[in-house]
Tab-separated table of C-alpha atoms in Angstrom:
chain	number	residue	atom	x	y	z
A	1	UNK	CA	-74.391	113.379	115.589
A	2	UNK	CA	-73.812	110.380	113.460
A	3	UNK	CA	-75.648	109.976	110.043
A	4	UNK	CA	-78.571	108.720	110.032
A	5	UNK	CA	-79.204	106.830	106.343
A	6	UNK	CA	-76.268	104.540	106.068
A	7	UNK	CA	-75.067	102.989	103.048
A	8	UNK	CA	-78.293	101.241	102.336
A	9	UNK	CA	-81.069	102.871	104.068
A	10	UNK	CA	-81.521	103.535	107.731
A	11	UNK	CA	-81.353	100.108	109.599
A	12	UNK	CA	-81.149	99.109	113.359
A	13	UNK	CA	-82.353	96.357	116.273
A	14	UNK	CA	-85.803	97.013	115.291
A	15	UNK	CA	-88.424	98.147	118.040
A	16	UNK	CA	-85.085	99.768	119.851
A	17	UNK	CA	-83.346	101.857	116.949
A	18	UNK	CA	-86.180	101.350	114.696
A	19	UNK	CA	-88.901	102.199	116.275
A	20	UNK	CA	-92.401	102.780	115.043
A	21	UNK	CA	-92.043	106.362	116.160
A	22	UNK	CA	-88.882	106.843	114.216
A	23	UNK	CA	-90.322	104.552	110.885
A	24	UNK	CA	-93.554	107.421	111.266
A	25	UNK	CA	-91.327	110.612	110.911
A	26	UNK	CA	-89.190	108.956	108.391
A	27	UNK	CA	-92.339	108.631	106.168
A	28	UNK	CA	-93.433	111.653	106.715
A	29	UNK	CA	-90.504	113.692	106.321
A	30	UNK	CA	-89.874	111.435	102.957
A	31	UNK	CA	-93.286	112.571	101.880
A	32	UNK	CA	-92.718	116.169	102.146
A	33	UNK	CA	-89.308	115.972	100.233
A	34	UNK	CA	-90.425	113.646	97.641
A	35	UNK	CA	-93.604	114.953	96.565
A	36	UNK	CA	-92.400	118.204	95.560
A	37	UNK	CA	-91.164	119.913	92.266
A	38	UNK	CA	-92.842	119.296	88.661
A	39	UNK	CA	-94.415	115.751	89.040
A	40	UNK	CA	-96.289	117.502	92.301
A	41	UNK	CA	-96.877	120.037	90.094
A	42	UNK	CA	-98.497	117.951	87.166
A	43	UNK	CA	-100.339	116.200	89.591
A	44	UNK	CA	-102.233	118.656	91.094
A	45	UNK	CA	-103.777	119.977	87.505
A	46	UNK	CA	-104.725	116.514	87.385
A	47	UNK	CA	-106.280	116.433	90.458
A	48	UNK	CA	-104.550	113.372	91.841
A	49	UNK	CA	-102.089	112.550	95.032
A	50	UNK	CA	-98.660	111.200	94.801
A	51	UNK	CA	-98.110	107.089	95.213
A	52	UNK	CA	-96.024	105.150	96.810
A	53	UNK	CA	-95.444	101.482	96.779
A	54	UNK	CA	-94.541	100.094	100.144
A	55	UNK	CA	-93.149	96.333	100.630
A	56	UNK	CA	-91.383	94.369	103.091
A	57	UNK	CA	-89.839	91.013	103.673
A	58	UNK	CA	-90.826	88.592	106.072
A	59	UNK	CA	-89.294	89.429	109.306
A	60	UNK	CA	-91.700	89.720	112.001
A	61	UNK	CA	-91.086	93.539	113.080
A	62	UNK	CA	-91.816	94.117	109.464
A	63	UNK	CA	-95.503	94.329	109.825
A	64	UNK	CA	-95.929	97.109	112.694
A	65	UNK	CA	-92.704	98.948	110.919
A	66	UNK	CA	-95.022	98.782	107.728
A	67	UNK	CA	-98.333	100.038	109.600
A	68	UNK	CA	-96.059	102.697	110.151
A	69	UNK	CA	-94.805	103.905	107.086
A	70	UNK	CA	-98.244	103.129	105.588
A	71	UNK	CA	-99.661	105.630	108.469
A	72	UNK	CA	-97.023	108.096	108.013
A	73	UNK	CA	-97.568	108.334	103.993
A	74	UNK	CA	-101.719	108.402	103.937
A	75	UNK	CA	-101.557	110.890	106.523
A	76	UNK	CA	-98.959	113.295	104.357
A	77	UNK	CA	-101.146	113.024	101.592
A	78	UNK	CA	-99.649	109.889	99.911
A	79	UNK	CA	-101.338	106.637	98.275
A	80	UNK	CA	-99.809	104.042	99.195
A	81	UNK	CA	-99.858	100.404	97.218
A	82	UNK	CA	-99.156	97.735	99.871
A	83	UNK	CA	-97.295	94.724	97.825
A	84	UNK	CA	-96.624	93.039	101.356
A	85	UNK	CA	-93.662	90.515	101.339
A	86	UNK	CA	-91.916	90.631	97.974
A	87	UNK	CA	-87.931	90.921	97.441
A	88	UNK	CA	-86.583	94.730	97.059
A	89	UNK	CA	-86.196	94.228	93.201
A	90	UNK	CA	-89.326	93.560	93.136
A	91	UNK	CA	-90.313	96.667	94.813
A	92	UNK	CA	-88.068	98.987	92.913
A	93	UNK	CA	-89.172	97.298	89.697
A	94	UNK	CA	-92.963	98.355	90.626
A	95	UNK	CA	-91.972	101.534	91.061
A	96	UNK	CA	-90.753	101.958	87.874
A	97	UNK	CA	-93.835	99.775	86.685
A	98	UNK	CA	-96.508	101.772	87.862
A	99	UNK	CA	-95.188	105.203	87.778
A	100	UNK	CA	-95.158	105.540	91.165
A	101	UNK	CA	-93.524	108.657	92.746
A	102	UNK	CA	-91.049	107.075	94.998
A	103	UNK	CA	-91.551	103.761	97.014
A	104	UNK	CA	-90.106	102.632	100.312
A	105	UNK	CA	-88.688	98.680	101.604
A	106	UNK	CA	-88.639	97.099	104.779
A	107	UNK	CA	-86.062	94.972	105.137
A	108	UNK	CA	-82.275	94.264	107.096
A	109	UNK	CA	-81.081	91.859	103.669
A	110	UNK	CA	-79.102	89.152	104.949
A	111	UNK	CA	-79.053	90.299	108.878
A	112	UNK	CA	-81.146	88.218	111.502
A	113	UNK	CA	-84.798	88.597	112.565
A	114	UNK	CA	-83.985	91.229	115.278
A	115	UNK	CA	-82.952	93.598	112.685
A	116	UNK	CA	-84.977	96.143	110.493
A	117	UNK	CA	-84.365	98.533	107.788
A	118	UNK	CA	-86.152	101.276	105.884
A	119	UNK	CA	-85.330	101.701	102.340
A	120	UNK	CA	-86.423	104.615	100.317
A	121	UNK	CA	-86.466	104.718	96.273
A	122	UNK	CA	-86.989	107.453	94.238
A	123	UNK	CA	-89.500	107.727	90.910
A	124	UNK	CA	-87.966	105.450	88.612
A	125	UNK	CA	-87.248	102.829	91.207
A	126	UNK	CA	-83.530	103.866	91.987
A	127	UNK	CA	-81.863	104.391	94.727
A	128	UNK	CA	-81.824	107.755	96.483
A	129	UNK	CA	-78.890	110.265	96.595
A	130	UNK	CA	-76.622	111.250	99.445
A	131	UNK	CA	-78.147	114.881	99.246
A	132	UNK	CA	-81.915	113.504	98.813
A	133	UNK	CA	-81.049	111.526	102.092
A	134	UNK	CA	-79.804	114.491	103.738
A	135	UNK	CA	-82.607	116.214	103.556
A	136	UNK	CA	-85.167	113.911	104.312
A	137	UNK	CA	-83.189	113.768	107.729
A	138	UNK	CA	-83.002	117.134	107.999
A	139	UNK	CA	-86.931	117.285	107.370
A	140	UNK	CA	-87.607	114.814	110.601
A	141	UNK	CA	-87.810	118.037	112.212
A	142	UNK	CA	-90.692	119.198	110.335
A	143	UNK	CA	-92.837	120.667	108.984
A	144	UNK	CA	-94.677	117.570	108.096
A	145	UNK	CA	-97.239	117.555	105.572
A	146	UNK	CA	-101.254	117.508	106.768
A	147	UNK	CA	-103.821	117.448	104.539
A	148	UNK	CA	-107.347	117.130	105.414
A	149	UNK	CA	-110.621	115.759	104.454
A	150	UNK	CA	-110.680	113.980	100.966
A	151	UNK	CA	-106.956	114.947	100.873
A	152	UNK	CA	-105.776	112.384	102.968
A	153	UNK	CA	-104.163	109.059	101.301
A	154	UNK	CA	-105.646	106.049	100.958
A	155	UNK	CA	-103.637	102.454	101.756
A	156	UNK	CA	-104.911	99.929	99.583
A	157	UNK	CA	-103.710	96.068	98.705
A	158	UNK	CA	-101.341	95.853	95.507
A	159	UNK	CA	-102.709	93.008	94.149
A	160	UNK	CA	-101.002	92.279	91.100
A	161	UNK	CA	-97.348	93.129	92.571
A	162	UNK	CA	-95.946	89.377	92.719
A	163	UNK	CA	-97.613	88.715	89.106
A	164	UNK	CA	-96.451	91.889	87.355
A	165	UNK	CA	-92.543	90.939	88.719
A	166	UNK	CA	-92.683	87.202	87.728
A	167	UNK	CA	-93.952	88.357	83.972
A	168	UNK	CA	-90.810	91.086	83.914
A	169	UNK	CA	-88.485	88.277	85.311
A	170	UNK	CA	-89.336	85.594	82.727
A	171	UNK	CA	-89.767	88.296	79.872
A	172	UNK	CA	-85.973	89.121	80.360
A	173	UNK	CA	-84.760	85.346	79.659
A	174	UNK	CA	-82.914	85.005	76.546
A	175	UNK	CA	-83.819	81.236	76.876
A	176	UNK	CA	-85.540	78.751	78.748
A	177	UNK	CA	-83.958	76.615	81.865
A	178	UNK	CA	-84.816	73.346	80.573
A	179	UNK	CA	-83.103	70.410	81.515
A	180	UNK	CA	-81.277	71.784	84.704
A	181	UNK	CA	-81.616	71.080	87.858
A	182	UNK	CA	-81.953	73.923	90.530
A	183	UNK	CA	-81.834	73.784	94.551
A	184	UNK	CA	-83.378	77.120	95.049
A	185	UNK	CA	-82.425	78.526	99.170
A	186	UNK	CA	-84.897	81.499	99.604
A	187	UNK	CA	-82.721	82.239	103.108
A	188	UNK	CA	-86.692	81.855	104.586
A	189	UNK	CA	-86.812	85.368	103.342
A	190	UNK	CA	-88.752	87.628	100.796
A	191	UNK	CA	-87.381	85.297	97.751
A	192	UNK	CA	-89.871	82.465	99.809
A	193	UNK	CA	-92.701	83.355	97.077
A	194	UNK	CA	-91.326	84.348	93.942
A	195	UNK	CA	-88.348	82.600	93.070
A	196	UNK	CA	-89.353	79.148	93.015
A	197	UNK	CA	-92.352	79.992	91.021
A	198	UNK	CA	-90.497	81.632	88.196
A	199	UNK	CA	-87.364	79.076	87.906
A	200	UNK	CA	-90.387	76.762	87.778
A	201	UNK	CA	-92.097	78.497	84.855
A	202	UNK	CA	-88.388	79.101	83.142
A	203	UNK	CA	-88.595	75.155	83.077
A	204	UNK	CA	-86.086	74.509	85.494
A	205	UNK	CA	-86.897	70.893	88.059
A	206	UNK	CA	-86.242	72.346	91.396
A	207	UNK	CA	-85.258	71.251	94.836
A	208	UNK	CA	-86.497	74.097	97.154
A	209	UNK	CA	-84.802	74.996	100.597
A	210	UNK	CA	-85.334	77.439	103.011
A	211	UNK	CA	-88.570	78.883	101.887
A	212	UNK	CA	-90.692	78.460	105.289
A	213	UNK	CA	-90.609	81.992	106.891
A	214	UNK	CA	-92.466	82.512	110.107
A	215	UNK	CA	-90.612	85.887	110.412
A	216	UNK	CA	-88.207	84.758	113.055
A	217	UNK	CA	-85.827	82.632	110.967
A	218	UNK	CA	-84.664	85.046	107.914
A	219	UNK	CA	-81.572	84.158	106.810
A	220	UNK	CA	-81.111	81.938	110.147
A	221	UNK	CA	-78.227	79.434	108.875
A	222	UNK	CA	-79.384	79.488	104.871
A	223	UNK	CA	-79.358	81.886	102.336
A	224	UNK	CA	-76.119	83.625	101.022
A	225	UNK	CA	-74.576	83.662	103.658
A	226	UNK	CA	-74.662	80.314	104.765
A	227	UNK	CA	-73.574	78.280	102.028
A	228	UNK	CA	-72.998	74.875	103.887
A	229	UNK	CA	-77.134	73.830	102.998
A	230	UNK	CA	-76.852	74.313	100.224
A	231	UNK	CA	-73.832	72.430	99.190
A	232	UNK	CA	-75.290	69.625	101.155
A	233	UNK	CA	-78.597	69.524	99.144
A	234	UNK	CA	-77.182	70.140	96.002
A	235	UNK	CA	-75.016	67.181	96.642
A	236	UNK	CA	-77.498	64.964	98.114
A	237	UNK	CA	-80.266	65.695	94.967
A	238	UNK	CA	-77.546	65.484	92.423
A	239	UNK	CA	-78.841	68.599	91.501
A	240	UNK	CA	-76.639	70.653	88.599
A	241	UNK	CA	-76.103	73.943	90.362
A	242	UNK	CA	-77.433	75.576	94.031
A	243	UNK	CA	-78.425	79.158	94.200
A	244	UNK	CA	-78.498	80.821	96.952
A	245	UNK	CA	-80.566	84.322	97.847
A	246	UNK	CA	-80.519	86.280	101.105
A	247	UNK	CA	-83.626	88.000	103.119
A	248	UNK	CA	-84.518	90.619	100.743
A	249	UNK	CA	-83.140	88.511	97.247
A	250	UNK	CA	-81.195	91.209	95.914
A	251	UNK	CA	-77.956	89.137	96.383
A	252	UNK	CA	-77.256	85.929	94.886
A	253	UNK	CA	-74.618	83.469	95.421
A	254	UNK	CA	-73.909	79.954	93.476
A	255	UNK	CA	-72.372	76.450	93.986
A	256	UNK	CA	-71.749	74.049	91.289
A	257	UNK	CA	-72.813	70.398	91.380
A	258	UNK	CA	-69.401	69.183	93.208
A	259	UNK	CA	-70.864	71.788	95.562
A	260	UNK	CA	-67.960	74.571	95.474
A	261	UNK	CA	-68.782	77.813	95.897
A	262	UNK	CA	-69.494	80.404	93.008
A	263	UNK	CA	-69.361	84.177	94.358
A	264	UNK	CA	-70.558	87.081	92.789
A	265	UNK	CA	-66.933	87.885	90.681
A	266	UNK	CA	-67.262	84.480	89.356
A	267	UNK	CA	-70.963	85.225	88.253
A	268	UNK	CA	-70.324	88.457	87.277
A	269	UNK	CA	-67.348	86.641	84.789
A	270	UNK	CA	-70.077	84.483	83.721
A	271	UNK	CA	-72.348	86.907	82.952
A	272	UNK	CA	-69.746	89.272	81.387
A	273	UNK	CA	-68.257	86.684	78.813
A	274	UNK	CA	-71.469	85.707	77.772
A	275	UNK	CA	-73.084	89.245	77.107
A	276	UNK	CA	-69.738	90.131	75.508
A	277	UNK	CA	-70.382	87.032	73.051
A	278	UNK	CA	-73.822	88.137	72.472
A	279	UNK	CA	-73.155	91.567	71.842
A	280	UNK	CA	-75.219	92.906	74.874
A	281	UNK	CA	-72.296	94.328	76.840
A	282	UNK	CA	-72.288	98.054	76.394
A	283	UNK	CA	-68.870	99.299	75.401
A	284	UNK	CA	-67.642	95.872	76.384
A	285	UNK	CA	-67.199	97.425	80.089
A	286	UNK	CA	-67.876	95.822	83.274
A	287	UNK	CA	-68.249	97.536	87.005
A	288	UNK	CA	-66.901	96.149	89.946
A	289	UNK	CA	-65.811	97.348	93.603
A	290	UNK	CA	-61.811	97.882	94.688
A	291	UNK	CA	-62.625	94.704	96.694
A	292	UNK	CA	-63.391	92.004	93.397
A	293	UNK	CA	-60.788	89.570	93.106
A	294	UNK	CA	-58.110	89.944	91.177
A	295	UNK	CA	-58.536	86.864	88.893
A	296	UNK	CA	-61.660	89.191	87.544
A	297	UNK	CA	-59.652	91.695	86.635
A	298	UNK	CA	-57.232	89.370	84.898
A	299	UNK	CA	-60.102	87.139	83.305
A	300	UNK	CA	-61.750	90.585	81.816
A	301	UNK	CA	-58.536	91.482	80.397
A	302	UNK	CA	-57.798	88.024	78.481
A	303	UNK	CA	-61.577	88.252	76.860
A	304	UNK	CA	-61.159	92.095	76.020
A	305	UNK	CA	-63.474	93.620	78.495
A	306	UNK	CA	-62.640	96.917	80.313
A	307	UNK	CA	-63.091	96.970	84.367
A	308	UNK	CA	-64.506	100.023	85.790
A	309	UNK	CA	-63.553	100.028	89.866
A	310	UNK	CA	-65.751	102.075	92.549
A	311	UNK	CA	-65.667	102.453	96.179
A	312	UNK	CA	-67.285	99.410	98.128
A	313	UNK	CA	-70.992	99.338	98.018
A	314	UNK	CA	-73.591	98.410	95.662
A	315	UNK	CA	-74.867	102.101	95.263
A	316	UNK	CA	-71.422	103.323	93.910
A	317	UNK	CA	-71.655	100.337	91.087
A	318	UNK	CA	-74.720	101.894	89.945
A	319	UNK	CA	-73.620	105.213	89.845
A	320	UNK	CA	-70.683	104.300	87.712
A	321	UNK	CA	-73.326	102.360	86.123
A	322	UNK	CA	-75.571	105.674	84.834
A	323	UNK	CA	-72.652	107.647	84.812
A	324	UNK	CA	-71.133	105.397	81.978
A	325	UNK	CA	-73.871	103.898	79.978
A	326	UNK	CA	-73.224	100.594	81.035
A	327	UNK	CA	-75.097	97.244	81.312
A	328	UNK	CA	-73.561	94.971	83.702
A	329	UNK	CA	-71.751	95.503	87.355
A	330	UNK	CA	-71.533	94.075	90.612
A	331	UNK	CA	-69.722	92.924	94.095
A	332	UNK	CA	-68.510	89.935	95.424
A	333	UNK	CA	-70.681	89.794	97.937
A	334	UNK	CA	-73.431	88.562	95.233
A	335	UNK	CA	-74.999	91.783	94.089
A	336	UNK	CA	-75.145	92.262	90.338
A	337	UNK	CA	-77.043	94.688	88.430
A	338	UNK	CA	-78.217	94.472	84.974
A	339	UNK	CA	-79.652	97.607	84.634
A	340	UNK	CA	-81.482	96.658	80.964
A	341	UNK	CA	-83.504	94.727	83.447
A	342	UNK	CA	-83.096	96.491	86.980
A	343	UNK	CA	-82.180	99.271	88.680
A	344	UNK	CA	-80.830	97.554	91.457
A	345	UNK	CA	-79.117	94.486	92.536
A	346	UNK	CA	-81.396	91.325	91.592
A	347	UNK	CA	-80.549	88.216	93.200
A	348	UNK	CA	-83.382	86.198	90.842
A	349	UNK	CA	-82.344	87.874	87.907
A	350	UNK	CA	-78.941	86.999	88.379
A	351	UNK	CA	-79.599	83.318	89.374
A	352	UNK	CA	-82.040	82.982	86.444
A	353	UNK	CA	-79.544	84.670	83.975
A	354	UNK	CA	-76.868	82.157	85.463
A	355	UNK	CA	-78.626	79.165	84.812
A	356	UNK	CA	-79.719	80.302	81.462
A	357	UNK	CA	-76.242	80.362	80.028
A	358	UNK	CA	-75.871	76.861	81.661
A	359	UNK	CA	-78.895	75.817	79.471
A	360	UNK	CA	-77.760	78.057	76.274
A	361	UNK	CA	-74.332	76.488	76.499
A	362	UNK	CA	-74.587	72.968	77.874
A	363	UNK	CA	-71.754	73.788	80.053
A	364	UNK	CA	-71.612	72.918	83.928
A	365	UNK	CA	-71.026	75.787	86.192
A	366	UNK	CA	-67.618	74.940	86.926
A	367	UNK	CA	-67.047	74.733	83.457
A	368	UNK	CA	-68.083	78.245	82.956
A	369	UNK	CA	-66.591	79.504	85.953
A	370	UNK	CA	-63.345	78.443	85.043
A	371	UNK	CA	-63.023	81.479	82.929
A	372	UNK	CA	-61.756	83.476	85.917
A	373	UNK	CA	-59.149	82.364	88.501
A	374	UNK	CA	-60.017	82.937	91.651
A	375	UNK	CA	-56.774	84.023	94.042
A	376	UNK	CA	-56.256	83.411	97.744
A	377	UNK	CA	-57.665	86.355	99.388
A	378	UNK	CA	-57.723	87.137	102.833
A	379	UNK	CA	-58.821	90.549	104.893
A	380	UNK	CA	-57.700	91.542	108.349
A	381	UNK	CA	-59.567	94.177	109.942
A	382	UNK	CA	-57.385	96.450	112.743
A	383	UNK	CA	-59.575	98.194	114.979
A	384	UNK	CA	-59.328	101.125	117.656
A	385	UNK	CA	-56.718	102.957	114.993
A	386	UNK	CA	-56.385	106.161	113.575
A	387	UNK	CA	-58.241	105.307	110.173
A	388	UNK	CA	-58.467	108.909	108.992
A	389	UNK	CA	-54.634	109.143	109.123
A	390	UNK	CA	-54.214	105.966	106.646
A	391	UNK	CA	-53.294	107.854	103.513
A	392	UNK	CA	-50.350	110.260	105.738
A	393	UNK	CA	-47.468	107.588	107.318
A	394	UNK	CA	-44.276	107.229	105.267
A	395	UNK	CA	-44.171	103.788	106.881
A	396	UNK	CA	-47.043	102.311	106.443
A	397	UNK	CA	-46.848	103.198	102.661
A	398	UNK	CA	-43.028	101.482	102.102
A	399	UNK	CA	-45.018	98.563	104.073
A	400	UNK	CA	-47.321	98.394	100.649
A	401	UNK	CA	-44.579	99.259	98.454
A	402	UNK	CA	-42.613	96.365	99.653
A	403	UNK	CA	-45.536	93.998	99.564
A	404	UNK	CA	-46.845	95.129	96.618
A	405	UNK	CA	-42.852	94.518	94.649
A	406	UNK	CA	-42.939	90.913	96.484
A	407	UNK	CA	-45.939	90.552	95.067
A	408	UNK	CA	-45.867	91.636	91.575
A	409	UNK	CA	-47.953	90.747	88.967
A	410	UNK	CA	-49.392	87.884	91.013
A	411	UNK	CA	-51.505	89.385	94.133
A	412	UNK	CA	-52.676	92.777	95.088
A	413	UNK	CA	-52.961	94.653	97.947
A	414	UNK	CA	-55.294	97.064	99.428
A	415	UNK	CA	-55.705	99.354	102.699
A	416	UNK	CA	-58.985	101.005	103.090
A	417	UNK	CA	-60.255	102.946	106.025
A	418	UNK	CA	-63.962	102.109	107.752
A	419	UNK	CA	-65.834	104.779	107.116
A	420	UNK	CA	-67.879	104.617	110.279
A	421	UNK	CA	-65.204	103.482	113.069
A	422	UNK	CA	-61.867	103.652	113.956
A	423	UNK	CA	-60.640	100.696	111.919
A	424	UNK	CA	-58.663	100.088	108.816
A	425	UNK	CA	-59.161	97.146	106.558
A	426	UNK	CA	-56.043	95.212	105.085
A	427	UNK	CA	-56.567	93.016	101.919
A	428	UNK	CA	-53.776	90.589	100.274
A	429	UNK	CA	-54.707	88.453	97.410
A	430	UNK	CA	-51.680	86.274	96.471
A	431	UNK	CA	-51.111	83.470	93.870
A	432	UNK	CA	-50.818	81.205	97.271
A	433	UNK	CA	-52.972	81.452	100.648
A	434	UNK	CA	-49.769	81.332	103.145
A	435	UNK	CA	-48.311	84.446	101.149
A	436	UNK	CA	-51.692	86.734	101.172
A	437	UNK	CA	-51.817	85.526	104.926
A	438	UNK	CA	-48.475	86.529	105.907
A	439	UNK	CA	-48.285	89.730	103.833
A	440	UNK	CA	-51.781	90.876	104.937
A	441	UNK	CA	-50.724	90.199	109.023
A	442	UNK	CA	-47.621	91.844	108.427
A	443	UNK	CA	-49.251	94.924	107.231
A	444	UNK	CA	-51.936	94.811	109.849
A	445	UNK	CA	-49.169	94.804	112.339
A	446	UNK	CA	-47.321	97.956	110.940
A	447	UNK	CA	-51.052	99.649	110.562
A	448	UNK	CA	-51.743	98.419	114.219
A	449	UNK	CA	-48.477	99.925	115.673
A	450	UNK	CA	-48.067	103.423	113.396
A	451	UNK	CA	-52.242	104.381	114.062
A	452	UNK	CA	-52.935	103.278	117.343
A	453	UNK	CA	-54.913	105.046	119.380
């Protein structure tokens, strides 16, 4: 039987994998594993229940998934603050905020309306552990939890959720946004609230797209991963830089004022130089994933700044993260955490922290990003292959030890197996596109023909 918590959460077509059924039991059986040990222990000689925050973004199976949860906490014993729609920052920051014993999200990020996802986050606000996961999922069995009486939780209205997250936002600004001009795409997603209000209060003059949700068009052509709006607007207002969130805001993407696109190495670069400058960069180390582009690695190494590489997934950067001490990591795909600030990825953060170096050093964003290189970089997936026999063919490895010597010090290549299908992932950067194309469908060829199925 396949896992059930994937690598963020448990997510499905909601009302058919998700269920309400399934979003009950998963609350409960998160209930009776995460109330336990010495803060249940504390609590009870104080006489009070364990609290959870609950939030969700706007998609429109969000509200009965939510009843849900919020059913399947009270009834386990739990309090449970409702912030309603706010971004999953947000909700991990309140966590954190409050004290609260663990919290959960509902949300699918940058998927479409028909999806759903349940997030869980420990006491602190961070993400939970593989083993924590495992045995909530082992717990959906039961015993569940059942109080009675006075014992019961209570669901109550967080009322103060959106203001307590805009004050944290704007109190981590090392300077105001005066003076540039924003186009702000909420992705008609949890963002839709928050972020325009506190570029506005940063001092920013903002042109605001996508932030009309009616729960059926999250992320439906805008947000991060549909650039093309955003471009257009920033072009059309004359606007100095786009930003871009997706349906939960914990990503965020960029394009500069000749509307080219900014990803999340390029704002990581940013970011890194400039903390580095300051003196805010712990040990002058930033994390990335194996997939960053190489023009990170080589713009870290020309401004003296170690690279730390984990496996593919934001949850592995913040591992490394705590692990290490450090301040600053990321992935392309627009998730960067600055965990002074967070404990997960931030998409506001990161846009307001963007545009505040903008302001602090009267560059343009293309100006800053041109402190990394970006090379051609292309990714073929091969499917219906033997992935978990990647690392064991003699020809498939002289395949990347004669791409990688053509290559040399200009590209990079990189095989990586799917870890939940029969498919292996080929990745070429090159200092030209036709060479990473060529190389990476050569090796997809050899990887096609030695693995098959």
């Amino acid at each position: 039987m396949p896992r059930l918590f994937g690598t963020d959460g448990v997510r499905g077509l909601a009302n058919r994998d998700l269920t309400a059924g399934l979003a009950l039991s998963l609350a409960q059986a998160s209930a009776a594993v995460l109330t336990q040990g010495r803060r249940a222990r504390l609590r009870l000689a104080e006489g009070r229940r364990p609290v959870a925050v609950l939030a969700r973004d706007p998609r429109i199976s969000g509200e009965f998934i939510s009843a849900a949860v919020a059913a399947g906490l009270a009834s386990s014993g739990v309090d449970v603050l409702d912030a309603g729609v706010i971004p999953t920052p947000a909700a991990a920051f309140l966590i954190s905020d409050i004290g609260a014993d663990f919290g959960v999200m509902i949300s699918a990020s940058h998927n479409a309306a028909p999806d759903n996802g349940i997030k869980i986050f420990a006491f602190g606000g961070t993400k939970l552990p593989d083993d924590v996961e495992d045995r909530i999922e082992e717990h959906l069995a039961g015993p569940n939890l059942t109080p009675i009486g006075g014992d019961v939780g209570r669901i109550r209205r967080f009322a103060d959720a959106e203001d307590r997250y805009v004050v944290h936002l704007l109190s981590t600004l090392p300077n105001r946004l005066d003076g540039i001009h924003v186009v702000l795409d909420c992705a008609h997603g949890a963002a839709a609230g928050v972020s325009p209000q506190v570029f506005t209060d940063a001092g920013a003059r903002l042109t605001v797209i996508g932030a009309d949700p009616d729960g059926l068009n999250i992320n439906d052509g805008v947000g991060s991963t549909h650039l093309d709006n955003l471009a257009a607007a920033v072009l059309a207002s004359g606007a100095d830089i786009g930003i871009a969130h997706d349906g939960d805001a914990d990503r965020c993407l960029a394009v500069d004022r000749d509307g080219n696109i900014v990803d999340g190495d390029q704002i990581m670069a940013i970011l890194a130089v400039s903390m580095a400058e300051r003196g805010v960069l712990k040990d002058r180390t930033l994390v990335a994933t194996v997939m960053s582009n190489l023009g990170l690695r080589k713009a870290m190494a020309a401004n003296d700044i170690r690279m730390i590489e984990t496996k593919v997934g934001d949850r592995y950067v913040l591992e490394a993260l705590n692990e290490h001490d450090l301040s600053l990591g990321g992935e392309q795909s627009g998730h960067v955490i600055m965990t002074k600030f967070a404990t997960t990825g931030d998409g506001i953060l990161t846009g307001l922290h963007l545009v505040a170096e903008m302001a602090r050093t009267g560059k343009t964003l293309a100006e800053l990003a041109s402190v990394m290189t970006v090379y051609p970089q292309i990714l073929v997936n091969v499917r219906g292959v033997d992935h978990h026999a990647l690392g064991h063919d003699d020809t498939i490895a002289s395949a990347v030890l004669a791409a990688e010597a053509e290559l040399g010090e200009t590209g990079r290549v990189l095989l990586r197996p799917s870890g939940t299908e029969p498919m292996v992932r080929v990745m070429v950067e090159a200092a030209d596109q036709a060479t990473a194309d060529r190389l990476a469908h050569t090796l997809a060829g050899v990887v096609r023909e030695c693995l098959a199925l």
